[in-house]
Coordinates of C-alpha atoms in Angstrom, one line a residue:
X1 CA -8.0 25.0 -1.4
X2 CA -9.1 21.4 -2.2
X3 CA -6.6 19.2 -4.0
X4 CA -7.3 18.6 -7.6
X5 CA -8.7 15.3 -8.4
X6 CA -8.2 13.4 -11.7
X7 CA -10.2 10.6 -13.1
X8 CA -8.9 7.1 -13.2
X9 CA -8.7 7.1 -17.0
X10 CA -6.5 10.1 -17.1
X11 CA -4.3 8.6 -14.5
X12 CA -4.0 5.3 -16.4
X13 CA -3.1 7.2 -19.5
X14 CA -0.3 9.2 -17.7
X15 CA 1.1 6.1 -16.3
X16 CA 0.9 4.0 -19.4
X17 CA -1.2 1.2 -17.7
X18 CA -4.7 0.1 -18.0
X19 CA -7.6 1.1 -15.8
X20 CA -8.2 -2.6 -14.9
X21 CA -4.5 -2.5 -13.4
X22 CA -5.4 0.3 -11.1
X23 CA -8.6 -1.4 -10.1
X24 CA -6.5 -4.4 -9.1
X25 CA -4.2 -2.5 -7.1
X26 CA -7.1 -1.0 -5.4
X27 CA -8.8 -4.4 -4.9
X28 CA -5.4 -5.7 -3.5
X29 CA -5.3 -3.1 -0.9
X30 CA -2.3 -1.1 -2.4
X31 CA -4.2 2.2 -3.0
X32 CA -7.4 3.9 -2.1
X33 CA -9.5 6.1 -4.5
X34 CA -12.0 8.7 -4.0
X35 CA -15.4 7.6 -5.5
X36 CA -18.2 9.9 -6.5
X37 CA -21.8 8.7 -6.0
X38 CA -21.8 7.2 -9.6
X39 CA -18.8 5.1 -8.5
X40 CA -16.2 6.9 -10.6
X41 CA -12.8 6.8 -9.2
X42 CA -10.5 9.8 -8.7
X43 CA -6.9 10.2 -7.6
X44 CA -4.9 13.0 -6.3
X45 CA -1.2 14.0 -7.4
X46 CA -0.1 12.2 -4.2
X47 CA -1.9 9.0 -5.4
X48 CA -0.3 9.2 -8.8
X49 CA 3.1 9.4 -7.0
X50 CA 2.2 6.4 -5.0
X51 CA 1.2 4.4 -8.2
X52 CA 4.6 5.3 -9.6
X53 CA 6.2 3.8 -6.5
X54 CA 4.1 0.7 -6.9
X55 CA 5.2 0.4 -10.5
X56 CA 8.8 0.8 -9.6
X57 CA 8.6 -1.8 -6.9
X58 CA 6.9 -4.3 -9.4
X59 CA 9.7 -3.6 -12.0
X60 CA 12.4 -4.3 -9.2
X61 CA 10.8 -7.8 -8.9
X62 CA 8.6 -7.1 -5.7
X63 CA 5.3 -9.0 -6.3
X64 CA 1.8 -7.5 -5.5
X65 CA 1.6 -9.8 -2.6
X66 CA 5.0 -8.7 -1.4
X67 CA 4.1 -5.0 -1.6
X68 CA 0.8 -5.7 0.3
X69 CA 2.8 -7.6 3.0
X70 CA 5.2 -4.8 3.3
X71 CA 2.2 -2.3 3.8
X72 CA 0.9 -4.6 6.3
X73 CA 4.0 -4.2 8.4
X74 CA 3.4 -0.6 8.9
X75 CA 2.7 -0.3 12.7
X76 CA -0.7 1.5 12.7
X77 CA -1.1 0.6 16.4
X78 CA 1.9 2.8 17.3
X79 CA 0.7 5.8 15.2
X80 CA -3.0 5.7 16.4
X81 CA -4.6 5.7 19.8
X82 CA -6.1 2.4 19.3
X83 CA -9.1 1.0 21.3
X84 CA -7.6 -2.4 21.5
X85 CA -6.5 -3.1 25.0
X86 CA -4.1 -5.7 24.0
X87 CA -2.2 -6.1 20.7
X88 CA -3.3 -9.9 20.6
X89 CA -6.9 -8.4 19.8
X90 CA -5.9 -6.1 17.1
X91 CA -6.9 -7.2 13.6
X92 CA -4.1 -5.4 12.0
X93 CA -1.7 -7.6 13.9
X94 CA -3.6 -10.7 13.7
X95 CA -4.0 -10.5 9.9
X96 CA -0.6 -9.5 8.7
X97 CA -1.5 -10.2 5.0
X98 CA -3.4 -6.8 4.7
X99 CA -2.5 -3.3 5.5
X100 CA -4.8 -1.8 8.1
X101 CA -6.8 0.3 5.5
X102 CA -7.8 -2.8 3.7
X103 CA -8.8 -4.8 6.9
X104 CA -12.4 -4.3 7.4
X105 CA -12.3 -5.7 10.9
X106 CA -10.4 -2.7 12.2
X107 CA -12.3 -0.3 14.6
X108 CA -11.3 2.5 12.3
X109 CA -13.8 1.2 9.7
X110 CA -16.5 1.4 12.3
X111 CA -15.7 4.9 13.6
X112 CA -16.1 6.5 10.3
X113 CA -12.5 7.6 10.0
X114 CA -11.5 8.2 6.4
X115 CA -8.4 5.9 5.7
X116 CA -7.1 8.3 3.0
X117 CA -6.8 11.0 5.6
X118 CA -5.0 8.8 8.1
X119 CA -1.4 9.4 9.0
X120 CA -0.8 5.6 8.7
X121 CA -1.9 5.5 5.1
X122 CA 0.5 8.4 4.4
X123 CA 3.2 6.1 5.8
X124 CA 2.8 4.0 2.7
X125 CA 5.6 5.7 1.1
X126 CA 8.2 4.6 3.7
X127 CA 8.0 0.9 2.3
X128 CA 9.7 1.9 -0.8
X129 CA 12.8 2.7 1.2
X130 CA 12.5 -0.1 3.7
X131 CA 15.3 -2.1 2.2
X132 CA 17.8 0.8 2.8
X133 CA 16.4 1.2 6.3
X134 CA 16.8 -2.5 7.2
X135 CA 20.1 -2.6 5.3
X136 CA 18.9 -5.8 3.6
X137 CA 21.4 -7.4 1.3
X138 CA 19.9 -9.1 -1.9
X139 CA 21.2 -12.4 -3.0
X140 CA 22.8 -12.4 -6.5
X141 CA 20.3 -13.7 -8.9
X142 CA 22.9 -16.2 -10.3
X143 CA 25.6 -17.4 -8.2
X144 CA 28.4 -19.7 -9.4
X145 CA 28.0 -23.3 -8.2
X146 CA 30.8 -24.4 -6.0
X147 CA 32.9 -27.2 -7.3
X148 CA 33.5 -30.0 -5.0
X149 CA 37.0 -31.5 -5.2

């Protein structure tokens, strides 16, 4: 059975954000939508879950550029049998500003592979727990200045 698709306007209303915000997330490489021939965007339940994760990360002070950078760290070359002989030739490694699905220089784009169905794209959920995996300690927002004697 095919997964239910929901129009972008319905998703925006569910999440309490504007359609333009979702368009911006897509433009920034954070999310991929399905588009019909007329260009109407549709999302799955899983996409809506991902949009909620994006919203939570933004509310926890991670910028859109920061989220995009975290997504770019997903090691697609380890998950996929890549045609690049050496990592130094791989656009996903050379351009660490974009996740592989937003990098149009990747060979996957030329092969016709659908990024939405790629296991690397599914790994996007792992970045929301990256802090705990890496045991990153956040600096206190405000620290007491030390008094020199």
